[in-house]
mmCIF file of C-alpha atoms in Angstrom:
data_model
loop_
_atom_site.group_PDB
_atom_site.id
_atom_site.type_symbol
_atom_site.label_atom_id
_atom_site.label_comp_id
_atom_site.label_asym_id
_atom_site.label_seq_id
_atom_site.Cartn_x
_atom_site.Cartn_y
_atom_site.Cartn_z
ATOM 1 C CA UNK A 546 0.000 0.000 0.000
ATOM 2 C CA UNK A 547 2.817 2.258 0.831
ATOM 3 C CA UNK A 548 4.794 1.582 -2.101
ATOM 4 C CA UNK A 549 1.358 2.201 -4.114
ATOM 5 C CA UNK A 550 0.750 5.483 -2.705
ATOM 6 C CA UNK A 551 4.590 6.387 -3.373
ATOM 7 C CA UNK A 552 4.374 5.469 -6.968
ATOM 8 C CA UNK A 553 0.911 8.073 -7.350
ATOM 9 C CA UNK A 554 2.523 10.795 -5.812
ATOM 10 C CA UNK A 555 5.629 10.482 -8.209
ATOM 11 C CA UNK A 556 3.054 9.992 -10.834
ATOM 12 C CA UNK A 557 0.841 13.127 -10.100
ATOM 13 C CA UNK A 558 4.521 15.183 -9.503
ATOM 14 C CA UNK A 559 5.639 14.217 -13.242
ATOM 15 C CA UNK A 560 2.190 15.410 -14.464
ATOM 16 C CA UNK A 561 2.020 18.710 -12.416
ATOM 17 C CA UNK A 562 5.926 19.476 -13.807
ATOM 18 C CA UNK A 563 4.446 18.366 -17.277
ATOM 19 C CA UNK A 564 1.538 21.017 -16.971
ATOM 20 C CA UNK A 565 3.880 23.874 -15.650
ATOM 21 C CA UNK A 566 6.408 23.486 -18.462
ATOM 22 C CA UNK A 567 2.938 23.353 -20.958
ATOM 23 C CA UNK A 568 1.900 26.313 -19.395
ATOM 24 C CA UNK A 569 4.704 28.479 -18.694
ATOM 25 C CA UNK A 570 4.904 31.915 -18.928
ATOM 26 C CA UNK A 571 5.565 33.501 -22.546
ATOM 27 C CA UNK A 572 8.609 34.859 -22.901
ATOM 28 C CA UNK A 573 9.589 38.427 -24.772
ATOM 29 C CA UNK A 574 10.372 37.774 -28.423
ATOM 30 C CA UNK A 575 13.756 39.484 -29.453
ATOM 31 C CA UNK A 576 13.301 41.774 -32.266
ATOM 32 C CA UNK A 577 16.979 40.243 -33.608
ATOM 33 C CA UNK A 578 14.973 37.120 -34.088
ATOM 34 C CA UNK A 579 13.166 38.483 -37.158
ATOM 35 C CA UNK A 580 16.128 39.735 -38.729
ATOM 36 C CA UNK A 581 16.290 38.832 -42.618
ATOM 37 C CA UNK A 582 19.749 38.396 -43.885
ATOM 38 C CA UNK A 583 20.796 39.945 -46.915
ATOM 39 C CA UNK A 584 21.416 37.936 -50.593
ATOM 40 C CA UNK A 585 25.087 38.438 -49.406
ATOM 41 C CA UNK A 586 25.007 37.137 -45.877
ATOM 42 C CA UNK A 587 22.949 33.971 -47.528
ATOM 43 C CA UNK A 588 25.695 33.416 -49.908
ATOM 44 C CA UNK A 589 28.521 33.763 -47.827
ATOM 45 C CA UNK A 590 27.123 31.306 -44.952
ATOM 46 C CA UNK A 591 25.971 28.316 -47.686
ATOM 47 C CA UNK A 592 29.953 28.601 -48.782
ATOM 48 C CA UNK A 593 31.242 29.043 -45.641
ATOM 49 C CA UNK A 594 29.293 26.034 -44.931
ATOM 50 C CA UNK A 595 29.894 24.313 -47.944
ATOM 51 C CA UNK A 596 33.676 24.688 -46.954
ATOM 52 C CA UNK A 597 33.380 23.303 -43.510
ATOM 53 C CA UNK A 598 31.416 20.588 -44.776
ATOM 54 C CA UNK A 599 33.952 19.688 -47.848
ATOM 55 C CA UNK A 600 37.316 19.900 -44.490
ATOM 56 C CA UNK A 601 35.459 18.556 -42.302
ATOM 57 C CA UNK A 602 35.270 14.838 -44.493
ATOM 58 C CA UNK A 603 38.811 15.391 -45.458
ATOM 59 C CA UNK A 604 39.451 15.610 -42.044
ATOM 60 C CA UNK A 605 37.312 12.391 -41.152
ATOM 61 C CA UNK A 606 39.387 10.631 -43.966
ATOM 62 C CA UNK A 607 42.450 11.808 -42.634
ATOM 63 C CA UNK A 608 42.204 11.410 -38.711
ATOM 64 C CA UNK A 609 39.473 8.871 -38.241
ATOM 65 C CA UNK A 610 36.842 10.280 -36.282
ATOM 66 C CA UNK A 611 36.737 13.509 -34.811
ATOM 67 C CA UNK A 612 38.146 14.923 -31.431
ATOM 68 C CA UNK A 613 38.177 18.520 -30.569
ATOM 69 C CA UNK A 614 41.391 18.795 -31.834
ATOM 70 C CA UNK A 615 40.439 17.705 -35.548
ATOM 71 C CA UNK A 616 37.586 20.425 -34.987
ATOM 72 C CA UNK A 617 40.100 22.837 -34.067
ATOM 73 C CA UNK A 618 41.891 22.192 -37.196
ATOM 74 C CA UNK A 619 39.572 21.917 -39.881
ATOM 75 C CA UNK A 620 37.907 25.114 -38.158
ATOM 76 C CA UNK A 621 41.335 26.875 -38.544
ATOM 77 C CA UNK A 622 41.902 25.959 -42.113
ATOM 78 C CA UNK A 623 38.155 26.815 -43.018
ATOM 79 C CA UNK A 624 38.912 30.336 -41.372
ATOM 80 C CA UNK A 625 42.380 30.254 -43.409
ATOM 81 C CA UNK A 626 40.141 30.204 -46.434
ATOM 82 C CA UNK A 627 37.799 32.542 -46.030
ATOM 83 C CA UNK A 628 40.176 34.759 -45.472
ATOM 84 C CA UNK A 629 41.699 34.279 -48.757
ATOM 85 C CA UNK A 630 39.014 35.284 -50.254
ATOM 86 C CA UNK A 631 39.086 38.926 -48.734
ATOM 87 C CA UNK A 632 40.188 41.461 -50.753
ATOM 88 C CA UNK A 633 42.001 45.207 -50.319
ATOM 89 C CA UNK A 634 39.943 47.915 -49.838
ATOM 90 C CA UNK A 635 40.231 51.813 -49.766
ATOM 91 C CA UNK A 636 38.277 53.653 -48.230
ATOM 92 C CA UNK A 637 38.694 57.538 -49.202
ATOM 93 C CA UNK A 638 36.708 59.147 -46.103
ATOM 94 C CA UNK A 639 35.008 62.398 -47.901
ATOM 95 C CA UNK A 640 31.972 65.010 -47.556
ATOM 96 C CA UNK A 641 30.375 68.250 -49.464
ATOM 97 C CA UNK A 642 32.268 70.429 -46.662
ATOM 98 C CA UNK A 643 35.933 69.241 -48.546
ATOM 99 C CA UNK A 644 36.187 70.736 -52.125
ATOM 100 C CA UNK A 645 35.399 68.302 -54.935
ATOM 101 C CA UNK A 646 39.059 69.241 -56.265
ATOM 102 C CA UNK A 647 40.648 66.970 -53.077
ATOM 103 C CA UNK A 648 38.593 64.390 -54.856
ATOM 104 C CA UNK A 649 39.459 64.398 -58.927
ATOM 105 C CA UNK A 650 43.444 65.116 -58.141
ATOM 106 C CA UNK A 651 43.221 62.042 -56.641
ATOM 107 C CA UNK A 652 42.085 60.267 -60.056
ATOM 108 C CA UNK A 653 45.978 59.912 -61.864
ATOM 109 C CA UNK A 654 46.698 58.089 -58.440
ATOM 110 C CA UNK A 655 43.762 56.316 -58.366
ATOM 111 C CA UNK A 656 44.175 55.129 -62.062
ATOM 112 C CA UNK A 657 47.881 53.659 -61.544
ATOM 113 C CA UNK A 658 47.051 51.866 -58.201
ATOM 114 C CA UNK A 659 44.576 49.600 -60.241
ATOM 115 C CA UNK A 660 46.827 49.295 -63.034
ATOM 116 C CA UNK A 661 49.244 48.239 -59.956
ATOM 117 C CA UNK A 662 46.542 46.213 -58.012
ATOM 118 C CA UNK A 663 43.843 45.295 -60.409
ATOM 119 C CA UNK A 664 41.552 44.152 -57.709
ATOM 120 C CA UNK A 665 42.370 46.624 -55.343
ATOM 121 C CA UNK A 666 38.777 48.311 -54.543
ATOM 122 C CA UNK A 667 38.821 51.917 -53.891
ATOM 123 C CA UNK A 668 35.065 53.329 -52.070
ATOM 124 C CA UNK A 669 34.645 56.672 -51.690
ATOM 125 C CA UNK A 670 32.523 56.777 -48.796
ATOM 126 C CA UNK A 671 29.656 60.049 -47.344
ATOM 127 C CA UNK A 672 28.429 60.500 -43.667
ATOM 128 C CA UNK A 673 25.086 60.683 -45.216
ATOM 129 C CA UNK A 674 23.050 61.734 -48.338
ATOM 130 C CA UNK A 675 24.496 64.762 -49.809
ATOM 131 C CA UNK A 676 22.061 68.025 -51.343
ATOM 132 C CA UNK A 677 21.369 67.337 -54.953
ATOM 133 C CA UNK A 678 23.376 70.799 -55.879
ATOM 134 C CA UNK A 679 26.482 68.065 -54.853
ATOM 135 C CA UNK A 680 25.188 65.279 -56.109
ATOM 136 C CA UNK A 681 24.900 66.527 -59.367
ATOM 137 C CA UNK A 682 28.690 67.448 -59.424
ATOM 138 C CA UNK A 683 29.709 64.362 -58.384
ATOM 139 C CA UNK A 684 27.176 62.673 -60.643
ATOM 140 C CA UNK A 685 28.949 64.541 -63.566
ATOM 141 C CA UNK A 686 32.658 63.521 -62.515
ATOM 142 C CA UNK A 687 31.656 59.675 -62.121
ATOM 143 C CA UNK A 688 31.178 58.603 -65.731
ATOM 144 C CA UNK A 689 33.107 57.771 -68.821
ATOM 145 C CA UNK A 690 36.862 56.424 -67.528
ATOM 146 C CA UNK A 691 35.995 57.177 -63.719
ATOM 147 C CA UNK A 692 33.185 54.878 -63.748
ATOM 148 C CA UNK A 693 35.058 51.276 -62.596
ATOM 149 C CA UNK A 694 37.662 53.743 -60.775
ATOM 150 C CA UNK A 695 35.936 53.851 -57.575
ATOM 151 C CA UNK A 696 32.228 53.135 -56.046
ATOM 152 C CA UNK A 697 30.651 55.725 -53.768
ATOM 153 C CA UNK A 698 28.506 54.169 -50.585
ATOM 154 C CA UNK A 699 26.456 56.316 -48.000
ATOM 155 C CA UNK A 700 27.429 54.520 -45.142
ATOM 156 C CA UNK A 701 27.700 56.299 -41.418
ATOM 157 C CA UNK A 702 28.847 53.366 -39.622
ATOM 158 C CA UNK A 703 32.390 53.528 -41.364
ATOM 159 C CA UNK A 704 32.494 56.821 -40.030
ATOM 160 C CA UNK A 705 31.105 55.112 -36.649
ATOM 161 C CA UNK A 706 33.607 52.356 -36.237
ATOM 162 C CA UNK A 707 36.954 54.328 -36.691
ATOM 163 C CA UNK A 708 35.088 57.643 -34.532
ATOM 164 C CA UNK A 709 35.368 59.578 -37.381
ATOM 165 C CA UNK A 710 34.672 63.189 -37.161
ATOM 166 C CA UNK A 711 36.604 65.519 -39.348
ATOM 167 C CA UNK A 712 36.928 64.251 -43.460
ATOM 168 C CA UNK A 713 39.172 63.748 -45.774
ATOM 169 C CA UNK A 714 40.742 60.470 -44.395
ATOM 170 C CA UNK A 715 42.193 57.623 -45.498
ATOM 171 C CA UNK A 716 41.550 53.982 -44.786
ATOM 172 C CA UNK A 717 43.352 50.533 -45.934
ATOM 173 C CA UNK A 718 41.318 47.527 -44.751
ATOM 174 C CA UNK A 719 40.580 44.003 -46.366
ATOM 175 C CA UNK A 720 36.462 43.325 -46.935
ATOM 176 C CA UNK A 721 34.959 39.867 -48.660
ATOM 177 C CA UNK A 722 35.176 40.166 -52.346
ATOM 178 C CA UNK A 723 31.111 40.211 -51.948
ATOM 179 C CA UNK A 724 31.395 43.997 -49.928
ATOM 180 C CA UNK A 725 29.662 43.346 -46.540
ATOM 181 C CA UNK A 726 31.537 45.972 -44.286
ATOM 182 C CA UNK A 727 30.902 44.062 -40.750
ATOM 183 C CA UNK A 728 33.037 41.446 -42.228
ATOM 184 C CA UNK A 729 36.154 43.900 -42.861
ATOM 185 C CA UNK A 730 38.901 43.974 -40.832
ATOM 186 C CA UNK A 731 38.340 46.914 -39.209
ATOM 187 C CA UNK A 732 40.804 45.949 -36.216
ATOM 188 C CA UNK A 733 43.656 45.079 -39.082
ATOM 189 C CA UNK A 734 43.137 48.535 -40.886
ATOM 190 C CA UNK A 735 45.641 51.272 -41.450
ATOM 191 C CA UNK A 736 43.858 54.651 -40.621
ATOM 192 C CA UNK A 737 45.581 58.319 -41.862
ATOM 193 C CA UNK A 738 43.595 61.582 -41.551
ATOM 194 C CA UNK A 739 44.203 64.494 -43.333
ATOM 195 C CA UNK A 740 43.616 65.908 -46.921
ATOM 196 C CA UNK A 741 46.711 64.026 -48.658
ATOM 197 C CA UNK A 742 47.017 62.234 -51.788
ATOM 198 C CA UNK A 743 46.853 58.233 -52.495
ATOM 199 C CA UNK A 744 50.771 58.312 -52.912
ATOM 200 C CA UNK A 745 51.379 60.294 -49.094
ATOM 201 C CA UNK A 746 49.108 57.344 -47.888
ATOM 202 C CA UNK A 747 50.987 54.619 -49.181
ATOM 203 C CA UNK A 748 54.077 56.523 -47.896
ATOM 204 C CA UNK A 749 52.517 56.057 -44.439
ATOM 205 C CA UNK A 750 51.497 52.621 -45.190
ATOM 206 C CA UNK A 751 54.196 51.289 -46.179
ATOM 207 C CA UNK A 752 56.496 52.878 -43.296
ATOM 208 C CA UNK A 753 54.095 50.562 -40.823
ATOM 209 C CA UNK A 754 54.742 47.501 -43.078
ATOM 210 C CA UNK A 755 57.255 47.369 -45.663
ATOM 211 C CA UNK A 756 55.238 44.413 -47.584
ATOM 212 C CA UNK A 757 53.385 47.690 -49.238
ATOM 213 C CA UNK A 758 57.231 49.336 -50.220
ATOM 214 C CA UNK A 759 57.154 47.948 -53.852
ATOM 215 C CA UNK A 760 53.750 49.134 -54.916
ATOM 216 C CA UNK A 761 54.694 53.074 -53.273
ATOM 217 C CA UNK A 762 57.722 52.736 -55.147
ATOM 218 C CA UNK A 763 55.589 52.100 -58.491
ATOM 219 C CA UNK A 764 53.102 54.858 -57.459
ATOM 220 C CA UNK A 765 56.211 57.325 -57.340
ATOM 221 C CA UNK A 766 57.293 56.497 -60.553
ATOM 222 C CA UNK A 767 53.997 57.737 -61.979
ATOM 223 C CA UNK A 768 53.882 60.711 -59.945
#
């Protein structure tokens, strides 16, 4: 009888904790949640994916079955990869309050560093959406050769994430070859402020890593 009466109060405690859990209380949905990622976000997760999938069976053909240090590994390489795939990019830091001359001297420069570096992106990048008097003048200078010289982007939180306040400015960072800026390096960048021209930046550059000596050296030449 004891034993009985044990076994129903068990019983009735598994179906009272059953009922709670049913029934609990909502919880707040997070707004992040709903989120949609871009085409590009998408793309680079199914190959990122794709990768880790295609290492990981390498790796399972290779070590026999995983341990955390196989994981480690084919995590590291998969990293090593996608990394490869970044590509350099210039930012030229600029707004209607600098005159629109700063801007086309740069163009001669601009021209030999993608002879130089033919996938070398150069962005020039606004704080915000300029009046359409300036618009229209930089409307008219982006066309004809210009045109695959450089992209423009409207983006504030380039300015936000190296605490930009004063324009012109250079930046050197490395972004995927599909631009998504919150997958640059923004900790790896090289940062110079100033109005100065492409060839004083590489100057700069290449006095912080010497890897970048041979292509100032080529930029001089053309000066």
């Amino acid at each position: 009888m004891q034993k009985y009466i044990q076994r129903s109060i068990i019983r009735a405690s598994v179906m009272i904790f059953i009922n709670l859990a049913c029934f609990a209380a909502p919880q707040p949905i997070n707004r992040d949640d709903f989120k949609i990622p871009s085409q590009s976000d998408v793309a680079m997760d199914k190959d990122f994916l794709k990768n880790l999938d295609s290492m990981s069976k390498q790796s399972a053909l290779k070590y026999g079955q995983f341990n955390e240090h196989n994981m480690s590994t084919v995590f590291s390489n998969v990293m090593k990869q996608e990394e490869a795939k970044k590509e350099e990019v210039f930012f030229y830091m600029y707004s209607r309050s600098v005159p629109l001359v700063s801007l086309t001297n740069l163009f001669p420069q601009m021209h030999r560093l993608k002879e130089i570096k033919p996938n070398a992106k150069i962005i020039v990048v606004l704080n915000g959406f300029p009046n359409l008097e300036f618009w229209k003048l930089l409307r008219d200078i982006y066309k004809d050769e210009h045109r695959d010289l450089f992209k423009v982007r409207m983006d504030p939180r380039i300015f936000k994430a190296y605490q930009l306040k004063q324009v012109p400015a250079w930046i050197k960072t490395a972004c995927p070859t599909n631009f998504e800026f919150k997958k640059c390096d923004t900790e790896k960048s090289f940062l110079a402020k100033g109005d100065m021209s492409l060839v004083d930046f590489y100057d700069l550059l290449s006095k912080q890593d010497n890897q970048y000596l041979d292509t100032y050296h080529q930029l001089i030449k053309a000066k």
